[in-house]
Amino acid sequence: MKKQLIVFLTIFMSMVLIGLIIIQAFWISNAFKLKEKHFDQLVQKSLSEAVFDIQRNETMSIIFDGLEDSQSELPAENFHFDTIVNFKLDTGSGTYFSRDLKISHSAKNNSVRTDISVLPQQENNTAEWNPEMINKISKRGNYINQIVSQMFITPEFEKRVNPQLIKKFLNKSLIENGIHTHYEYAVFRSDKQLSFHSGGFEKTKYMKYYHVELFPDDFINNKSYMTIFFPNRANVIFRSLGFMSVSSSFLTLLLLFTFAFTLYIVFKQKRLSDMKGDFVNNMTHELKTPISTISLASQMLNDKSISSSDKNYDRIAGIIADESNRLGYQVERVLQMAKFDQGDLKLNFQEISAHEYIDSVISNFTLQVEAKEGMLIPSLHADDDKIFADPVHFTNVISNLLDNAVKYSREKPEIYIETMNRNEGLVISVRDNGIGISKANQRRVFDKFFRVPTGNVHSVKGFGLGLSYVKKIVEEHEGKIFVESELGTGTTFILIFSLKKQS
């Protein structure tokens, strides 16, 4: 698949996904606002009902207190009579306060009962207050006038409010309206001074507060009010959205994750495909060179126009042997990586002296470094160099690192190989003064088929398998490998092997 097509599909799918997320977020936001509005309405309704209950409780208390003082003076005749009395009072500002009371009297067998109830305001009764009618009900009608007059007197605020009753009526109205979450409340006097509050009440700008006026039907309205808030309001509203919103959000996040992971896989496969293409090209060149050299040497041996005395059989045989070994080495590297991928590579672990094998590798590379007028400087200072490792693959690891140091070096390479002991075990470092590796490429330097860009260094050959092989071998030995590098100053590879023997 072409890169342009992948980019186009990525942009198109991203736009579709972004549009879907925006629509989903808009829907959830609207649903949350509707639930929030509904919750606020239920709270205001509950507060209004609680205030109505508080005010009705106060009115009935006044009425029953008056009845207790006058009950013994009612006539003992057998009768029952109901009437509705409408009380009106001029407030002095051109408006009237109006209240309907239902008064029931009954007497039977020397037992007298009087009930007075306040009718709801919406029940508009046209009965007028008729004192003569009230006097017909009771010979001592003055007590009703006394009760009614007490309804128009505003007692002290602290005597009117009872924290236990307010909490009782609040609990009742909130539960009846389906609100079961925890709340905090406070009551304020008309001068906005706090009268009392619940234990967790506090004023903060992050809370949604609900206010309601207490005793709104007072003739002389002192504007006292009650405030309430819900600490878990947002959670309650979100939970009320139900399964659909939660599942919708979850599926949207899952889709987003799947899309991102798919993009990651696509681009990784594209990059791997490109690297494999480079690998095939490099492998073709790497294998063609020794094959061509061997072919030329064979032609020289078979060329009848050249006399036997002119043919340098030893030199031609050496060329064929070197190129054959080179060809075998390249093929072996590819086969080793294939075995790693298939999990078929078996390591022959044994206790070895790391210094001994490092010295042997150094001796093989000394001539190459000296040919470039460079230096290969060992500093093997580790007191304990005994590790449990596969000798062949350990040698290959050191060889790969030194080979890279030589290939990516400047005109006169300076390569340092050092060992030391730390708490982790044996530390081996290979440092060069080469072209260095950028920060971006350091994250990919151990990827299979990846080759560090060489800039003006055009003679670097390889498959991009060396460092990937090194990392796999080190990890198979339960070791660690790190790279430290800066462009233009060189690169250091650090290996850490455990000194403990494996069981």
PDB file of C-alpha atoms in Angstrom, residues 90-354:
ATOM      1  CA  ASP A  90     -55.890  44.786  54.737  1.00  0.00           C
ATOM      2  CA  THR A  91     -52.079  44.952  54.642  1.00  0.00           C
ATOM      3  CA  GLY A  92     -52.205  48.740  54.212  1.00  0.00           C
ATOM      4  CA  SER A  93     -50.693  48.782  50.719  1.00  0.00           C
ATOM      5  CA  GLY A  94     -53.844  48.179  48.721  1.00  0.00           C
ATOM      6  CA  THR A  95     -53.544  44.371  48.929  1.00  0.00           C
ATOM      7  CA  TYR A  96     -55.330  41.841  51.104  1.00  0.00           C
ATOM      8  CA  PHE A  97     -54.204  38.689  52.834  1.00  0.00           C
ATOM      9  CA  SER A  98     -56.818  35.966  52.438  1.00  0.00           C
ATOM     10  CA  ARG A  99     -56.991  32.592  54.197  1.00  0.00           C
ATOM     11  CA  ASP A 100     -59.779  29.980  54.289  1.00  0.00           C
ATOM     12  CA  LEU A 101     -60.348  27.975  57.484  1.00  0.00           C
ATOM     13  CA  LYS A 102     -62.643  24.988  57.830  1.00  0.00           C
ATOM     14  CA  ILE A 103     -64.117  24.870  61.358  1.00  0.00           C
ATOM     15  CA  SER A 104     -65.878  21.698  62.497  1.00  0.00           C
ATOM     16  CA  HIS A 105     -67.783  21.437  65.824  1.00  0.00           C
ATOM     17  CA  SER A 106     -69.392  18.318  67.193  1.00  0.00           C
ATOM     18  CA  ALA A 107     -70.757  17.339  70.592  1.00  0.00           C
ATOM     19  CA  LYS A 108     -72.023  13.952  71.650  1.00  0.00           C
ATOM     20  CA  ASN A 109     -72.618  12.408  75.053  1.00  0.00           C
ATOM     21  CA  ASN A 110     -71.019  15.330  76.862  1.00  0.00           C
ATOM     22  CA  SER A 111     -67.885  14.957  74.652  1.00  0.00           C
ATOM     23  CA  VAL A 112     -67.050  18.027  72.587  1.00  0.00           C
ATOM     24  CA  ARG A 113     -64.670  18.146  69.629  1.00  0.00           C
ATOM     25  CA  THR A 114     -63.562  21.087  67.519  1.00  0.00           C
ATOM     26  CA  ASP A 115     -61.333  20.785  64.390  1.00  0.00           C
ATOM     27  CA  ILE A 116     -59.914  23.751  62.499  1.00  0.00           C
ATOM     28  CA  SER A 117     -57.938  23.147  59.279  1.00  0.00           C
ATOM     29  CA  VAL A 118     -56.304  25.560  56.843  1.00  0.00           C
ATOM     30  CA  LEU A 119     -57.548  25.023  53.316  1.00  0.00           C
ATOM     31  CA  PRO A 120     -55.046  25.199  50.401  1.00  0.00           C
ATOM     32  CA  GLN A 121     -54.908  28.620  48.800  1.00  0.00           C
ATOM     33  CA  GLN A 122     -56.024  27.367  45.405  1.00  0.00           C
ATOM     34  CA  GLU A 123     -59.416  26.378  46.860  1.00  0.00           C
ATOM     35  CA  ASN A 124     -61.200  29.673  46.396  1.00  0.00           C
ATOM     36  CA  ASN A 125     -64.206  29.683  48.715  1.00  0.00           C
ATOM     37  CA  THR A 126     -66.566  32.620  48.645  1.00  0.00           C
ATOM     38  CA  ALA A 127     -67.751  32.242  52.230  1.00  0.00           C
ATOM     39  CA  GLU A 128     -67.259  35.473  54.118  1.00  0.00           C
ATOM     40  CA  TRP A 129     -66.181  35.753  57.680  1.00  0.00           C
ATOM     41  CA  ASN A 130     -69.448  36.064  59.604  1.00  0.00           C
ATOM     42  CA  PRO A 131     -68.933  36.531  63.364  1.00  0.00           C
ATOM     43  CA  GLU A 132     -72.625  35.779  63.998  1.00  0.00           C
ATOM     44  CA  MET A 133     -72.221  32.424  62.309  1.00  0.00           C
ATOM     45  CA  ILE A 134     -69.251  31.612  64.511  1.00  0.00           C
ATOM     46  CA  ASN A 135     -71.225  32.648  67.637  1.00  0.00           C
ATOM     47  CA  LYS A 136     -73.938  30.204  66.637  1.00  0.00           C
ATOM     48  CA  ILE A 137     -71.382  27.411  66.731  1.00  0.00           C
ATOM     49  CA  SER A 138     -70.147  28.260  70.206  1.00  0.00           C
ATOM     50  CA  LYS A 139     -71.522  30.449  72.966  1.00  0.00           C
ATOM     51  CA  ARG A 140     -67.960  31.377  73.686  1.00  0.00           C
ATOM     52  CA  GLY A 141     -66.890  32.376  70.168  1.00  0.00           C
ATOM     53  CA  ASN A 142     -64.201  34.708  71.458  1.00  0.00           C
ATOM     54  CA  TYR A 143     -61.666  31.866  71.446  1.00  0.00           C
ATOM     55  CA  ILE A 144     -61.785  31.622  67.633  1.00  0.00           C
ATOM     56  CA  ASN A 145     -61.061  35.314  67.348  1.00  0.00           C
ATOM     57  CA  GLN A 146     -58.183  34.771  69.724  1.00  0.00           C
ATOM     58  CA  ILE A 147     -56.802  31.905  67.577  1.00  0.00           C
ATOM     59  CA  VAL A 148     -57.131  33.911  64.415  1.00  0.00           C
ATOM     60  CA  SER A 149     -55.436  36.932  65.916  1.00  0.00           C
ATOM     61  CA  GLN A 150     -52.493  34.770  66.971  1.00  0.00           C
ATOM     62  CA  MET A 151     -52.024  33.745  63.333  1.00  0.00           C
ATOM     63  CA  PHE A 152     -51.205  37.352  62.431  1.00  0.00           C
ATOM     64  CA  ILE A 153     -48.565  37.812  65.120  1.00  0.00           C
ATOM     65  CA  THR A 154     -44.991  36.928  64.119  1.00  0.00           C
ATOM     66  CA  PRO A 155     -43.130  35.368  67.084  1.00  0.00           C
ATOM     67  CA  GLU A 156     -39.368  35.487  67.520  1.00  0.00           C
ATOM     68  CA  PHE A 157     -37.489  33.726  64.706  1.00  0.00           C
ATOM     69  CA  GLU A 158     -35.638  31.213  66.916  1.00  0.00           C
ATOM     70  CA  LYS A 159     -38.982  30.140  68.427  1.00  0.00           C
ATOM     71  CA  ARG A 160     -40.487  29.546  64.999  1.00  0.00           C
ATOM     72  CA  VAL A 161     -37.773  27.269  63.585  1.00  0.00           C
ATOM     73  CA  ASN A 162     -36.976  23.853  64.986  1.00  0.00           C
ATOM     74  CA  PRO A 163     -33.910  22.128  63.483  1.00  0.00           C
ATOM     75  CA  GLN A 164     -35.338  18.658  64.108  1.00  0.00           C
ATOM     76  CA  LEU A 165     -38.658  19.498  62.456  1.00  0.00           C
ATOM     77  CA  ILE A 166     -36.964  21.201  59.480  1.00  0.00           C
ATOM     78  CA  LYS A 167     -34.746  18.169  58.884  1.00  0.00           C
ATOM     79  CA  LYS A 168     -37.768  15.874  59.263  1.00  0.00           C
ATOM     80  CA  PHE A 169     -39.807  17.795  56.672  1.00  0.00           C
ATOM     81  CA  LEU A 170     -36.794  18.090  54.343  1.00  0.00           C
ATOM     82  CA  ASN A 171     -36.132  14.340  54.495  1.00  0.00           C
ATOM     83  CA  LYS A 172     -39.796  13.593  53.874  1.00  0.00           C
ATOM     84  CA  SER A 173     -40.180  15.852  50.839  1.00  0.00           C
ATOM     85  CA  LEU A 174     -36.831  14.863  49.264  1.00  0.00           C
ATOM     86  CA  ILE A 175     -37.544  11.146  49.603  1.00  0.00           C
ATOM     87  CA  GLU A 176     -41.079  11.550  48.225  1.00  0.00           C
ATOM     88  CA  ASN A 177     -39.543  13.226  45.152  1.00  0.00           C
ATOM     89  CA  GLY A 178     -36.993  10.466  44.628  1.00  0.00           C
ATOM     90  CA  ILE A 179     -33.904  12.264  45.976  1.00  0.00           C
ATOM     91  CA  HIS A 180     -31.982   9.971  48.303  1.00  0.00           C
ATOM     92  CA  THR A 181     -28.492  11.462  48.288  1.00  0.00           C
ATOM     93  CA  HIS A 182     -26.774  13.203  51.203  1.00  0.00           C
ATOM     94  CA  TYR A 183     -27.370  16.938  51.644  1.00  0.00           C
ATOM     95  CA  GLU A 184     -26.311  19.820  53.888  1.00  0.00           C
ATOM     96  CA  TYR A 185     -28.503  22.780  54.809  1.00  0.00           C
ATOM     97  CA  ALA A 186     -28.564  26.062  56.727  1.00  0.00           C
ATOM     98  CA  VAL A 187     -31.230  28.564  57.888  1.00  0.00           C
ATOM     99  CA  PHE A 188     -30.660  32.317  57.706  1.00  0.00           C
ATOM    100  CA  ARG A 189     -32.579  35.119  59.411  1.00  0.00           C
ATOM    101  CA  SER A 190     -33.940  38.113  57.528  1.00  0.00           C
ATOM    102  CA  ASP A 191     -30.731  40.036  58.237  1.00  0.00           C
ATOM    103  CA  LYS A 192     -28.822  37.206  56.431  1.00  0.00           C
ATOM    104  CA  GLN A 193     -27.234  36.091  59.684  1.00  0.00           C
ATOM    105  CA  LEU A 194     -26.844  32.344  60.076  1.00  0.00           C
ATOM    106  CA  SER A 195     -29.351  30.876  62.541  1.00  0.00           C
ATOM    107  CA  PHE A 196     -28.226  27.243  62.468  1.00  0.00           C
ATOM    108  CA  HIS A 197     -26.822  24.716  59.973  1.00  0.00           C
ATOM    109  CA  SER A 198     -26.024  21.042  59.533  1.00  0.00           C
ATOM    110  CA  GLY A 199     -22.586  19.701  60.398  1.00  0.00           C
ATOM    111  CA  GLY A 200     -21.104  19.677  56.896  1.00  0.00           C
ATOM    112  CA  PHE A 201     -22.509  22.953  55.589  1.00  0.00           C
ATOM    113  CA  GLU A 202     -20.006  25.332  53.998  1.00  0.00           C
ATOM    114  CA  LYS A 203     -19.976  28.184  51.519  1.00  0.00           C
ATOM    115  CA  THR A 204     -17.901  27.573  48.404  1.00  0.00           C
ATOM    116  CA  LYS A 205     -18.142  28.739  44.821  1.00  0.00           C
ATOM    117  CA  TYR A 206     -17.845  25.189  43.497  1.00  0.00           C
ATOM    118  CA  MET A 207     -21.215  24.070  44.874  1.00  0.00           C
ATOM    119  CA  LYS A 208     -24.711  24.503  43.476  1.00  0.00           C
ATOM    120  CA  TYR A 209     -26.896  26.039  46.216  1.00  0.00           C
ATOM    121  CA  TYR A 210     -30.678  26.000  46.363  1.00  0.00           C
ATOM    122  CA  HIS A 211     -32.596  28.679  48.295  1.00  0.00           C
ATOM    123  CA  VAL A 212     -36.168  28.878  49.494  1.00  0.00           C
ATOM    124  CA  GLU A 213     -37.980  31.505  51.556  1.00  0.00           C
ATOM    125  CA  LEU A 214     -39.295  30.391  54.932  1.00  0.00           C
ATOM    126  CA  PHE A 215     -42.818  31.484  55.992  1.00  0.00           C
ATOM    127  CA  PRO A 216     -43.616  33.177  52.648  1.00  0.00           C
ATOM    128  CA  ASP A 217     -47.258  33.818  53.750  1.00  0.00           C
ATOM    129  CA  ASP A 218     -46.343  36.009  56.719  1.00  0.00           C
ATOM    130  CA  PHE A 219     -48.164  39.368  56.677  1.00  0.00           C
ATOM    131  CA  ILE A 220     -44.975  41.033  57.701  1.00  0.00           C
ATOM    132  CA  ASN A 221     -42.518  39.153  55.507  1.00  0.00           C
ATOM    133  CA  ASN A 222     -39.091  39.124  57.083  1.00  0.00           C
ATOM    134  CA  LYS A 223     -37.504  37.259  54.169  1.00  0.00           C
ATOM    135  CA  SER A 224     -35.843  34.522  56.212  1.00  0.00           C
ATOM    136  CA  TYR A 225     -34.675  31.673  54.019  1.00  0.00           C
ATOM    137  CA  MET A 226     -33.175  28.191  53.947  1.00  0.00           C
ATOM    138  CA  THR A 227     -30.203  27.073  51.807  1.00  0.00           C
ATOM    139  CA  ILE A 228     -29.376  23.483  50.805  1.00  0.00           C
ATOM    140  CA  PHE A 229     -26.710  21.807  48.681  1.00  0.00           C
ATOM    141  CA  PHE A 230     -25.759  18.251  47.677  1.00  0.00           C
ATOM    142  CA  PRO A 231     -22.027  17.347  47.863  1.00  0.00           C
ATOM    143  CA  ASN A 232     -22.524  14.446  45.422  1.00  0.00           C
ATOM    144  CA  ARG A 233     -24.827  16.297  43.039  1.00  0.00           C
ATOM    145  CA  ALA A 234     -22.758  15.759  39.890  1.00  0.00           C
ATOM    146  CA  ASN A 235     -22.311  12.035  40.581  1.00  0.00           C
ATOM    147  CA  VAL A 236     -26.026  11.590  41.231  1.00  0.00           C
ATOM    148  CA  ILE A 237     -26.931  13.336  37.971  1.00  0.00           C
ATOM    149  CA  PHE A 238     -24.364  11.346  36.005  1.00  0.00           C
ATOM    150  CA  ARG A 239     -25.601   8.060  37.475  1.00  0.00           C
ATOM    151  CA  SER A 240     -29.144   9.032  36.551  1.00  0.00           C
ATOM    152  CA  LEU A 241     -28.111   9.058  32.888  1.00  0.00           C
ATOM    153  CA  GLY A 242     -28.224   5.297  33.105  1.00  0.00           C
ATOM    154  CA  PHE A 243     -26.594   2.436  31.267  1.00  0.00           C
ATOM    155  CA  MET A 244     -26.883   3.939  27.790  1.00  0.00           C
ATOM    156  CA  SER A 245     -24.663   6.947  28.456  1.00  0.00           C
ATOM    157  CA  VAL A 246     -22.066   4.909  30.336  1.00  0.00           C
ATOM    158  CA  SER A 247     -21.957   2.197  27.688  1.00  0.00           C
ATOM    159  CA  SER A 248     -21.887   4.819  24.929  1.00  0.00           C
ATOM    160  CA  SER A 249     -18.896   6.552  26.524  1.00  0.00           C
ATOM    161  CA  PHE A 250     -17.146   3.224  27.039  1.00  0.00           C
ATOM    162  CA  LEU A 251     -17.708   2.118  23.443  1.00  0.00           C
ATOM    163  CA  THR A 252     -16.492   5.489  22.153  1.00  0.00           C
ATOM    164  CA  LEU A 253     -13.280   5.194  24.173  1.00  0.00           C
ATOM    165  CA  LEU A 254     -12.879   1.595  23.006  1.00  0.00           C
ATOM    166  CA  LEU A 255     -13.339   2.685  19.399  1.00  0.00           C
ATOM    167  CA  LEU A 256     -10.775   5.465  19.886  1.00  0.00           C
ATOM    168  CA  PHE A 257      -8.276   3.025  21.374  1.00  0.00           C
ATOM    169  CA  THR A 258      -8.895   0.499  18.589  1.00  0.00           C
ATOM    170  CA  PHE A 259      -8.437   3.178  15.941  1.00  0.00           C
ATOM    171  CA  ALA A 260      -5.178   4.406  17.500  1.00  0.00           C
ATOM    172  CA  PHE A 261      -3.883   0.842  17.853  1.00  0.00           C
ATOM    173  CA  THR A 262      -4.828   0.076  14.244  1.00  0.00           C
ATOM    174  CA  LEU A 263      -2.942   3.145  13.043  1.00  0.00           C
ATOM    175  CA  TYR A 264       0.049   2.077  15.095  1.00  0.00           C
ATOM    176  CA  ILE A 265      -0.014  -1.401  13.527  1.00  0.00           C
ATOM    177  CA  VAL A 266      -0.475  -0.030  10.001  1.00  0.00           C
ATOM    178  CA  PHE A 267       2.425   2.409  10.260  1.00  0.00           C
ATOM    179  CA  LYS A 268       4.591  -0.177  11.997  1.00  0.00           C
ATOM    180  CA  GLN A 269       3.914  -2.685   9.231  1.00  0.00           C
ATOM    181  CA  LYS A 270       4.586  -0.006   6.613  1.00  0.00           C
ATOM    182  CA  ARG A 271       7.894   0.852   8.267  1.00  0.00           C
ATOM    183  CA  LEU A 272       8.737  -2.847   8.608  1.00  0.00           C
ATOM    184  CA  SER A 273       7.868  -3.377   4.972  1.00  0.00           C
ATOM    185  CA  ASP A 274      10.168  -0.541   3.942  1.00  0.00           C
ATOM    186  CA  MET A 275      12.965  -1.909   6.106  1.00  0.00           C
ATOM    187  CA  LYS A 276      12.478  -5.372   4.664  1.00  0.00           C
ATOM    188  CA  GLY A 277      12.756  -3.864   1.199  1.00  0.00           C
ATOM    189  CA  ASP A 278      16.021  -2.233   2.209  1.00  0.00           C
ATOM    190  CA  PHE A 279      17.126  -5.519   3.760  1.00  0.00           C
ATOM    191  CA  VAL A 280      16.502  -7.415   0.542  1.00  0.00           C
ATOM    192  CA  ASN A 281      18.444  -4.814  -1.441  1.00  0.00           C
ATOM    193  CA  ASN A 282      21.325  -4.838   1.026  1.00  0.00           C
ATOM    194  CA  MET A 283      21.363  -8.618   1.212  1.00  0.00           C
ATOM    195  CA  THR A 284      21.418  -8.803  -2.593  1.00  0.00           C
ATOM    196  CA  HIS A 285      24.451  -6.528  -2.758  1.00  0.00           C
ATOM    197  CA  GLU A 286      26.161  -8.209   0.180  1.00  0.00           C
ATOM    198  CA  LEU A 287      25.717 -11.680  -1.320  1.00  0.00           C
ATOM    199  CA  LYS A 288      26.489 -10.654  -4.902  1.00  0.00           C
ATOM    200  CA  THR A 289      29.897  -9.245  -3.957  1.00  0.00           C
ATOM    201  CA  PRO A 290      31.434 -12.506  -2.656  1.00  0.00           C
ATOM    202  CA  ILE A 291      29.650 -14.509  -5.347  1.00  0.00           C
ATOM    203  CA  SER A 292      31.090 -12.227  -8.065  1.00  0.00           C
ATOM    204  CA  THR A 293      34.564 -12.420  -6.545  1.00  0.00           C
ATOM    205  CA  ILE A 294      34.416 -16.222  -6.364  1.00  0.00           C
ATOM    206  CA  SER A 295      33.128 -16.307  -9.925  1.00  0.00           C
ATOM    207  CA  LEU A 296      36.009 -14.165 -11.169  1.00  0.00           C
ATOM    208  CA  ALA A 297      38.527 -16.311  -9.324  1.00  0.00           C
ATOM    209  CA  SER A 298      37.031 -19.433 -10.857  1.00  0.00           C
ATOM    210  CA  GLN A 299      37.219 -17.879 -14.330  1.00  0.00           C
ATOM    211  CA  MET A 300      40.886 -17.104 -13.779  1.00  0.00           C
ATOM    212  CA  LEU A 301      41.563 -20.709 -12.877  1.00  0.00           C
ATOM    213  CA  ASN A 302      39.670 -21.901 -15.949  1.00  0.00           C
ATOM    214  CA  ASP A 303      41.197 -19.339 -18.309  1.00  0.00           C
ATOM    215  CA  LYS A 304      43.398 -21.369 -20.730  1.00  0.00           C
ATOM    216  CA  SER A 305      44.969 -18.217 -22.117  1.00  0.00           C
ATOM    217  CA  ILE A 306      46.834 -17.707 -18.865  1.00  0.00           C
ATOM    218  CA  SER A 307      49.745 -20.004 -18.325  1.00  0.00           C
ATOM    219  CA  SER A 308      49.975 -22.016 -15.147  1.00  0.00           C
ATOM    220  CA  SER A 309      53.149 -20.253 -14.175  1.00  0.00           C
ATOM    221  CA  ASP A 310      51.371 -16.875 -14.280  1.00  0.00           C
ATOM    222  CA  LYS A 311      48.533 -18.071 -12.154  1.00  0.00           C
ATOM    223  CA  ASN A 312      48.975 -17.414  -8.421  1.00  0.00           C
ATOM    224  CA  TYR A 313      47.051 -20.399  -7.134  1.00  0.00           C
ATOM    225  CA  ASP A 314      47.654 -19.598  -3.480  1.00  0.00           C
ATOM    226  CA  ARG A 315      46.355 -16.052  -3.867  1.00  0.00           C
ATOM    227  CA  ILE A 316      43.291 -17.150  -5.860  1.00  0.00           C
ATOM    228  CA  ALA A 317      42.581 -19.940  -3.365  1.00  0.00           C
ATOM    229  CA  GLY A 318      42.835 -17.436  -0.509  1.00  0.00           C
ATOM    230  CA  ILE A 319      40.393 -15.097  -2.228  1.00  0.00           C
ATOM    231  CA  ILE A 320      37.918 -17.923  -2.783  1.00  0.00           C
ATOM    232  CA  ALA A 321      38.257 -19.044   0.855  1.00  0.00           C
ATOM    233  CA  ASP A 322      37.822 -15.507   2.259  1.00  0.00           C
ATOM    234  CA  GLU A 323      34.812 -14.750   0.112  1.00  0.00           C
ATOM    235  CA  SER A 324      33.266 -18.127   0.904  1.00  0.00           C
ATOM    236  CA  ASN A 325      33.672 -17.454   4.602  1.00  0.00           C
ATOM    237  CA  ARG A 326      32.205 -13.993   4.144  1.00  0.00           C
ATOM    238  CA  LEU A 327      29.258 -15.442   2.253  1.00  0.00           C
ATOM    239  CA  GLY A 328      28.733 -18.107   4.911  1.00  0.00           C
ATOM    240  CA  TYR A 329      28.878 -15.475   7.671  1.00  0.00           C
ATOM    241  CA  GLN A 330      26.201 -13.346   6.024  1.00  0.00           C
ATOM    242  CA  VAL A 331      23.932 -16.349   5.471  1.00  0.00           C
ATOM    243  CA  GLU A 332      24.489 -17.493   9.064  1.00  0.00           C
ATOM    244  CA  ARG A 333      23.410 -14.102  10.419  1.00  0.00           C
ATOM    245  CA  VAL A 334      20.163 -14.280   8.482  1.00  0.00           C
ATOM    246  CA  LEU A 335      19.536 -17.852   9.634  1.00  0.00           C
ATOM    247  CA  GLN A 336      20.224 -16.937  13.245  1.00  0.00           C
ATOM    248  CA  MET A 337      17.641 -14.153  13.151  1.00  0.00           C
ATOM    249  CA  ALA A 338      15.150 -16.542  11.555  1.00  0.00           C
ATOM    250  CA  LYS A 339      15.766 -19.028  14.368  1.00  0.00           C
ATOM    251  CA  PHE A 340      15.223 -16.270  16.923  1.00  0.00           C
ATOM    252  CA  ASP A 341      11.885 -15.360  15.368  1.00  0.00           C
ATOM    253  CA  GLN A 342      10.812 -19.006  15.391  1.00  0.00           C
ATOM    254  CA  GLY A 343      12.109 -19.568  18.924  1.00  0.00           C
ATOM    255  CA  ASP A 344      14.355 -22.437  17.769  1.00  0.00           C
ATOM    256  CA  LEU A 345      17.717 -20.999  18.813  1.00  0.00           C
ATOM    257  CA  LYS A 346      19.320 -23.011  21.602  1.00  0.00           C
ATOM    258  CA  LEU A 347      22.116 -21.485  23.671  1.00  0.00           C
ATOM    259  CA  ASN A 348      24.923 -23.519  25.199  1.00  0.00           C
ATOM    260  CA  PHE A 349      25.427 -21.843  28.568  1.00  0.00           C
ATOM    261  CA  GLN A 350      28.658 -22.396  30.445  1.00  0.00           C
ATOM    262  CA  GLU A 351      30.901 -20.444  32.774  1.00  0.00           C
ATOM    263  CA  ILE A 352      33.411 -18.442  30.742  1.00  0.00           C
ATOM    264  CA  SER A 353      35.991 -15.749  31.276  1.00  0.00           C
ATOM    265  CA  ALA A 354      34.635 -12.669  29.541  1.00  0.00           C
TER     266      ALA A 354
END
